[in-house]
PDB file of C-alpha atoms in Angstrom:
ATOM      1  CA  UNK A   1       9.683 -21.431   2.591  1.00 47.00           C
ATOM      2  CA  UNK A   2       6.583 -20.231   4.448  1.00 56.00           C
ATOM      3  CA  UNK A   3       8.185 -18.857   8.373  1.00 60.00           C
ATOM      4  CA  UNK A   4       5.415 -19.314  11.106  1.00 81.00           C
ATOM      5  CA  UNK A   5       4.305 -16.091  13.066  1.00 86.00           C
ATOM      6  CA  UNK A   6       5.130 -17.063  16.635  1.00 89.00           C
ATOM      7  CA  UNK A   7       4.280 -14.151  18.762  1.00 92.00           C
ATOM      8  CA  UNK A   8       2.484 -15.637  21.865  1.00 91.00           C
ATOM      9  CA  UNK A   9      -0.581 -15.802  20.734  1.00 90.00           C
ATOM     10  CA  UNK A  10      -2.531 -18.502  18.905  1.00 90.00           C
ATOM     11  CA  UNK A  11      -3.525 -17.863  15.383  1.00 93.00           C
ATOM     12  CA  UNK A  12      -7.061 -18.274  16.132  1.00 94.00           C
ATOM     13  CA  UNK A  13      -6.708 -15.472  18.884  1.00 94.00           C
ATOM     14  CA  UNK A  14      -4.531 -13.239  16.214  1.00 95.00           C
ATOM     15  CA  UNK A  15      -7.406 -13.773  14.173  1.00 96.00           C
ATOM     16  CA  UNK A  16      -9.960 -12.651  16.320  1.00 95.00           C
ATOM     17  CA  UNK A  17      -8.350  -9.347  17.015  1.00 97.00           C
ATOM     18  CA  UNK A  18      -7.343  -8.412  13.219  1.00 97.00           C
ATOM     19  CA  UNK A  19     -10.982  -9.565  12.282  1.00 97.00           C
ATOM     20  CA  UNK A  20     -11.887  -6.182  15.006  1.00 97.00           C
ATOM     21  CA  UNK A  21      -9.191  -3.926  13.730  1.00 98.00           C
ATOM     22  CA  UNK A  22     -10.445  -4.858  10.172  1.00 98.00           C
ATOM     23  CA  UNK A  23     -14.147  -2.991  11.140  1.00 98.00           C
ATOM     24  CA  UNK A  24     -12.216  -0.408  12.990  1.00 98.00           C
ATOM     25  CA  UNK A  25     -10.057   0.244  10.169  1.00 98.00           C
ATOM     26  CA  UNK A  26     -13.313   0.389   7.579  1.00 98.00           C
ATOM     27  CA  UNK A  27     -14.923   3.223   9.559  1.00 98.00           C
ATOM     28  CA  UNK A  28     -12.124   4.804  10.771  1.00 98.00           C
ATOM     29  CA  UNK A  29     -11.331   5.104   6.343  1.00 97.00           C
ATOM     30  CA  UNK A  30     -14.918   5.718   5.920  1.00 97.00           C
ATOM     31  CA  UNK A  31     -14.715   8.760   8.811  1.00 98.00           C
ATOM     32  CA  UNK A  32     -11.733  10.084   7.432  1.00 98.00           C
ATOM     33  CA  UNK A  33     -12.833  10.206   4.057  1.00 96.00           C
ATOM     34  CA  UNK A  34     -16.137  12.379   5.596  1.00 96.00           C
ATOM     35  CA  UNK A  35     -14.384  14.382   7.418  1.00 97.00           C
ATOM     36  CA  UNK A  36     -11.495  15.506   4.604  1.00 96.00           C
ATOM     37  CA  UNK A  37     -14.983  16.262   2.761  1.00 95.00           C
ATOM     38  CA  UNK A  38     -16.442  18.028   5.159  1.00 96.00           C
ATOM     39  CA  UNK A  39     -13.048  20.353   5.683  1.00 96.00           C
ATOM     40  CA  UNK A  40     -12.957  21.144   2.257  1.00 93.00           C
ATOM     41  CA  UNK A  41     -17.082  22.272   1.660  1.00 93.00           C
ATOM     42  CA  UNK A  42     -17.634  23.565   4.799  1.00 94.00           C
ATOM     43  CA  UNK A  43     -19.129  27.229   4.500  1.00 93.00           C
ATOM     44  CA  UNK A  44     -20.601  29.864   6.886  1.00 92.00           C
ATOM     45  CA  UNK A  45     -19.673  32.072   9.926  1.00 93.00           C
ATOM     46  CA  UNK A  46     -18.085  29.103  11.536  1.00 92.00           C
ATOM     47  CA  UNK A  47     -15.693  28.237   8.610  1.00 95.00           C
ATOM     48  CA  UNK A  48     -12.635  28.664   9.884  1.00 96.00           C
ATOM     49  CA  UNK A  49     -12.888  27.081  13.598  1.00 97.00           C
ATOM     50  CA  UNK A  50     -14.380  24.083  11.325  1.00 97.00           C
ATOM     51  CA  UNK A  51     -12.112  23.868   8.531  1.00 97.00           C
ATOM     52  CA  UNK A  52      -9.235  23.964  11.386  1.00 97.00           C
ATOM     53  CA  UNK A  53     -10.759  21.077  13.569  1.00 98.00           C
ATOM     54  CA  UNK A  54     -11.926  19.164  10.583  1.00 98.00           C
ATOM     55  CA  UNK A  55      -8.132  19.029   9.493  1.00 98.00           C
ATOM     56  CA  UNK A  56      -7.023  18.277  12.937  1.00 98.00           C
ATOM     57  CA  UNK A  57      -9.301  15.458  12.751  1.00 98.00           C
ATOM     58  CA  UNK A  58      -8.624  14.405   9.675  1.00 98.00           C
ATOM     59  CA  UNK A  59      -5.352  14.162  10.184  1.00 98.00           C
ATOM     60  CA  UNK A  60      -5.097  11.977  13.348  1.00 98.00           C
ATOM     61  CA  UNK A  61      -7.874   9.306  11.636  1.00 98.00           C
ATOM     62  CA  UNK A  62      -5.207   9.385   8.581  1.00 98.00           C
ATOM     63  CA  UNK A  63      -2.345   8.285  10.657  1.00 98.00           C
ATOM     64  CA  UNK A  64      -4.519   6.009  12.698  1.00 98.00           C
ATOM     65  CA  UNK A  65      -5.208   4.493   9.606  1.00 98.00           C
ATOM     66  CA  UNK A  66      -1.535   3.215   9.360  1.00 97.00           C
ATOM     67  CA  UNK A  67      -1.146   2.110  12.456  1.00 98.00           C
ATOM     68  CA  UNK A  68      -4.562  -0.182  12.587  1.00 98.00           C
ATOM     69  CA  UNK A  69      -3.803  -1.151   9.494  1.00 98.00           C
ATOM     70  CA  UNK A  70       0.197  -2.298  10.454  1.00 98.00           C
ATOM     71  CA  UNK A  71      -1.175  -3.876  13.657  1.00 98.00           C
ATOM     72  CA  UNK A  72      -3.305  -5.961  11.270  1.00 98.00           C
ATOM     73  CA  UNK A  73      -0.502  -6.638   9.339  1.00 97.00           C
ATOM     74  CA  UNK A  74       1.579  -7.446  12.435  1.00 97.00           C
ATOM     75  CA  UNK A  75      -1.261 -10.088  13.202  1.00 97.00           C
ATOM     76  CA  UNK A  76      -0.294 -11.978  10.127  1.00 96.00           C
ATOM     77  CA  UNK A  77      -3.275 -10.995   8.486  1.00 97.00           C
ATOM     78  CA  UNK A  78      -3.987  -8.828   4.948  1.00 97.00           C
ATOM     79  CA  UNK A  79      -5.707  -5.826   5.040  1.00 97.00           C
ATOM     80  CA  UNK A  80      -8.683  -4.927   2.587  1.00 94.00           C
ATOM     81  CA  UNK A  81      -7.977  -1.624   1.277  1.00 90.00           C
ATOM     82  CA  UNK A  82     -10.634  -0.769  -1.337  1.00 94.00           C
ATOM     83  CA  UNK A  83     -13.292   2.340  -0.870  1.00 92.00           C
ATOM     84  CA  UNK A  84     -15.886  -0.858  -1.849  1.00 94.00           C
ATOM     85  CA  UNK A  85     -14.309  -3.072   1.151  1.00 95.00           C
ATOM     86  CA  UNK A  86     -15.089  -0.212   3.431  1.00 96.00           C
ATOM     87  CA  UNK A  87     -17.916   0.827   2.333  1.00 94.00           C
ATOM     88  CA  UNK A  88     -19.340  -3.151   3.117  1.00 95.00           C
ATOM     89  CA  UNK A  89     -17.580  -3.362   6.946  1.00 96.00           C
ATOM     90  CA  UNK A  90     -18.387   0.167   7.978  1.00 97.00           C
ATOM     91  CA  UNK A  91     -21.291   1.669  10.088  1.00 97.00           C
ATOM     92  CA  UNK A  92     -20.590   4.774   8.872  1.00 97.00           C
ATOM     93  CA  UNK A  93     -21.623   6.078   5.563  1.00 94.00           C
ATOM     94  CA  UNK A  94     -20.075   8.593   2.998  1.00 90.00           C
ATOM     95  CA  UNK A  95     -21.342  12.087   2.973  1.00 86.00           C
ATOM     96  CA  UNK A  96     -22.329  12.456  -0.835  1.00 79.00           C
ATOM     97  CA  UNK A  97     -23.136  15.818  -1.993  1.00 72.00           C
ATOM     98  CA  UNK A  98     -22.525  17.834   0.267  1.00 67.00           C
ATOM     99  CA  UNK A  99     -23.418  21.062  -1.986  1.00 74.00           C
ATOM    100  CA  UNK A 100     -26.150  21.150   0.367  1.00 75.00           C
ATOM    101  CA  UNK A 101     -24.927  20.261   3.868  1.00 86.00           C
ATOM    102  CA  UNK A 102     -25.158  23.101   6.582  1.00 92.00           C
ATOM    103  CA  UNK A 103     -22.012  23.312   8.968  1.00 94.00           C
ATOM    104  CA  UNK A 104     -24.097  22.019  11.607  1.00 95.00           C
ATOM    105  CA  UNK A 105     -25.112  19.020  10.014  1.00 95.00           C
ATOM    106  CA  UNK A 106     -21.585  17.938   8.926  1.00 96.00           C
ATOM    107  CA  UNK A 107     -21.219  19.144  12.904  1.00 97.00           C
ATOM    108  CA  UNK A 108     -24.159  16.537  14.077  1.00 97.00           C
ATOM    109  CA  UNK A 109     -23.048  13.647  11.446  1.00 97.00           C
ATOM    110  CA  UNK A 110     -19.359  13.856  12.575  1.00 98.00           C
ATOM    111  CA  UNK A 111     -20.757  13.632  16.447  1.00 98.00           C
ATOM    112  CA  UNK A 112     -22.434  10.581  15.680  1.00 98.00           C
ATOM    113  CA  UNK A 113     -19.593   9.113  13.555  1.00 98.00           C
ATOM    114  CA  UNK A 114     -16.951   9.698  16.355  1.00 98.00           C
ATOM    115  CA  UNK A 115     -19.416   7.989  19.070  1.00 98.00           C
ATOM    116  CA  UNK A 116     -19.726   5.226  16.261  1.00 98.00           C
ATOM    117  CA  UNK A 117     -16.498   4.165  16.438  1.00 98.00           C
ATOM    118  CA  UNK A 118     -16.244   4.260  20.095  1.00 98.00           C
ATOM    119  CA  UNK A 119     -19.204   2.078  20.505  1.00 98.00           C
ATOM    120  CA  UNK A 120     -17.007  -0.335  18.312  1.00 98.00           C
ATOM    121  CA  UNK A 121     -13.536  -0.290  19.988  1.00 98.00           C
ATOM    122  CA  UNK A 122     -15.512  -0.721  23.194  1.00 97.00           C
ATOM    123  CA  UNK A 123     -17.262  -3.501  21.837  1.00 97.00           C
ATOM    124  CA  UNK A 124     -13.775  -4.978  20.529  1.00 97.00           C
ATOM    125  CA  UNK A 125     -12.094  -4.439  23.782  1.00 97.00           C
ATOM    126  CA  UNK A 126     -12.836  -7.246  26.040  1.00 96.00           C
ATOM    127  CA  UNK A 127     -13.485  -9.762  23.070  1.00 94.00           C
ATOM    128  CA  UNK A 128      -9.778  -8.484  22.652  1.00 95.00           C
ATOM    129  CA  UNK A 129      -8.648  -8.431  26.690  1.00 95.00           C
ATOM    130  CA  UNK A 130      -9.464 -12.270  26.001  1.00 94.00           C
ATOM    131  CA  UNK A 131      -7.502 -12.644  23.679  1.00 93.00           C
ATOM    132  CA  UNK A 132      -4.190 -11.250  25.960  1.00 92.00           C
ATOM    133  CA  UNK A 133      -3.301  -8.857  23.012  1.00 95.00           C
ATOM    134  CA  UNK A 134      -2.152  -5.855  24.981  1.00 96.00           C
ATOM    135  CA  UNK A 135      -0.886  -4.255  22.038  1.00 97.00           C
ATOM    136  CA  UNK A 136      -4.237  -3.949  20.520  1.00 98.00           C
ATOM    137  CA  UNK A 137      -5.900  -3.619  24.083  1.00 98.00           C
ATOM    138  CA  UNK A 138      -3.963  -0.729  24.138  1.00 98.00           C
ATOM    139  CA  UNK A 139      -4.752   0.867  20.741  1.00 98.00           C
ATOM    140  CA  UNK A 140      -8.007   0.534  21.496  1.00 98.00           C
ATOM    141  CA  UNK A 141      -7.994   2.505  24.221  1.00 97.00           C
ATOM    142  CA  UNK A 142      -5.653   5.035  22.556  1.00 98.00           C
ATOM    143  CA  UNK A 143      -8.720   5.090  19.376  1.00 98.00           C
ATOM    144  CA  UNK A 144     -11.437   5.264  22.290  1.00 98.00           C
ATOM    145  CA  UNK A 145      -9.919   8.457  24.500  1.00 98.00           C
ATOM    146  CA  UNK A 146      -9.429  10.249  20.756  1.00 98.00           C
ATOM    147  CA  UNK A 147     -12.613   9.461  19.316  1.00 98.00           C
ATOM    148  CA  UNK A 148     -14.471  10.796  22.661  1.00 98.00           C
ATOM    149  CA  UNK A 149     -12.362  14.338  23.121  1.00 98.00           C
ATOM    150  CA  UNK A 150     -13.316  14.911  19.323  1.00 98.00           C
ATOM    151  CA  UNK A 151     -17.182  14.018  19.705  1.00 98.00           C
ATOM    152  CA  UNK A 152     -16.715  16.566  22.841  1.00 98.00           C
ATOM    153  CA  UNK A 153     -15.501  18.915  20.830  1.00 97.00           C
ATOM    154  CA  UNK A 154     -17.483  18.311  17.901  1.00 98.00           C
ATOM    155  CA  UNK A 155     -20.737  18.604  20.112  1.00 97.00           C
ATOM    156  CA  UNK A 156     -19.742  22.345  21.364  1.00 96.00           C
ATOM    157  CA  UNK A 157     -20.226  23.671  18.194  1.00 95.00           C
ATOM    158  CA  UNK A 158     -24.126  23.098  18.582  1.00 94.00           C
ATOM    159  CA  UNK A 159     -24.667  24.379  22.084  1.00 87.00           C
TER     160      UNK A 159
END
């Protein structure tokens, strides 16, 4: 027997929001998988500040991963979880052979990943607020105040 998901909001409003967190998700995977990259080929003088942030920031998109992808889940909705599923939703694209990529381009192409995906969530947020999902309204704003500190910090590297 099927049980219905009765969590106070409609299912064309849960909908709505896991439709969102399904792009967020794809370029938050696609970012992740860039920036894991990036961590491991980075070269030069500024290796190890880079290879340090890059993990930091690899780390946090890993585990935010997870919890977009549970809220999803919590939503009543299944996630798509292929590289090709990604690849088709996301903004962002791969960084393929990066032999060749300087440390400050990886720098520059992470900056404009990061502000990416807070151009999304802030998209998503008050087509979410109408929905009442606070829970999501709230990771939003979590994914938004992360995304921005690492573009800041990102972007220091090049002054």
């Amino acid at each position: 027997m099927k049980e219905t998901l009765n969590i106070g909001l409609t299912e064309t409003k849960r909908k709505k929001t896991a439709d969102g967190l399904i792009k967020l998700l794809a370029n938050n995977y696609v970012l992740y998988l860039k920036t894991h990259n990036f961590h491991w080929n980075v070269v030069g003088s500024m290796f190890q500040p880079l290879h340090s942030l890059f993990e930091a920031q690899y780390i946090d998109l890993w585990n935010a991963a997870d919890k977009i992808a549970e809220r999803i889940r919590a939503l009543g909705f299944f996630v798509p979880a292929s590289y090709e599923d990604f690849a088709k939703l996301s903004k962002i694209k791969e960084a393929v052979g990066t032999k060749s990529v300087k440390a400050k381009s990886m720098i520059s192409q992470l900056v404009g990943d990061q502000e990416i995906i807070i151009r999304l969530a802030r998209e998503l947020l008050p087509q979410i607020e109408e929905t009442e999902d606070q829970v999501t309204v709230d990771l939003l704003s979590e994914r938004m105040e992360v995304h921005e500190k690492n573009a800041w910090m990102l972007r220091s590297f090049l002054e």
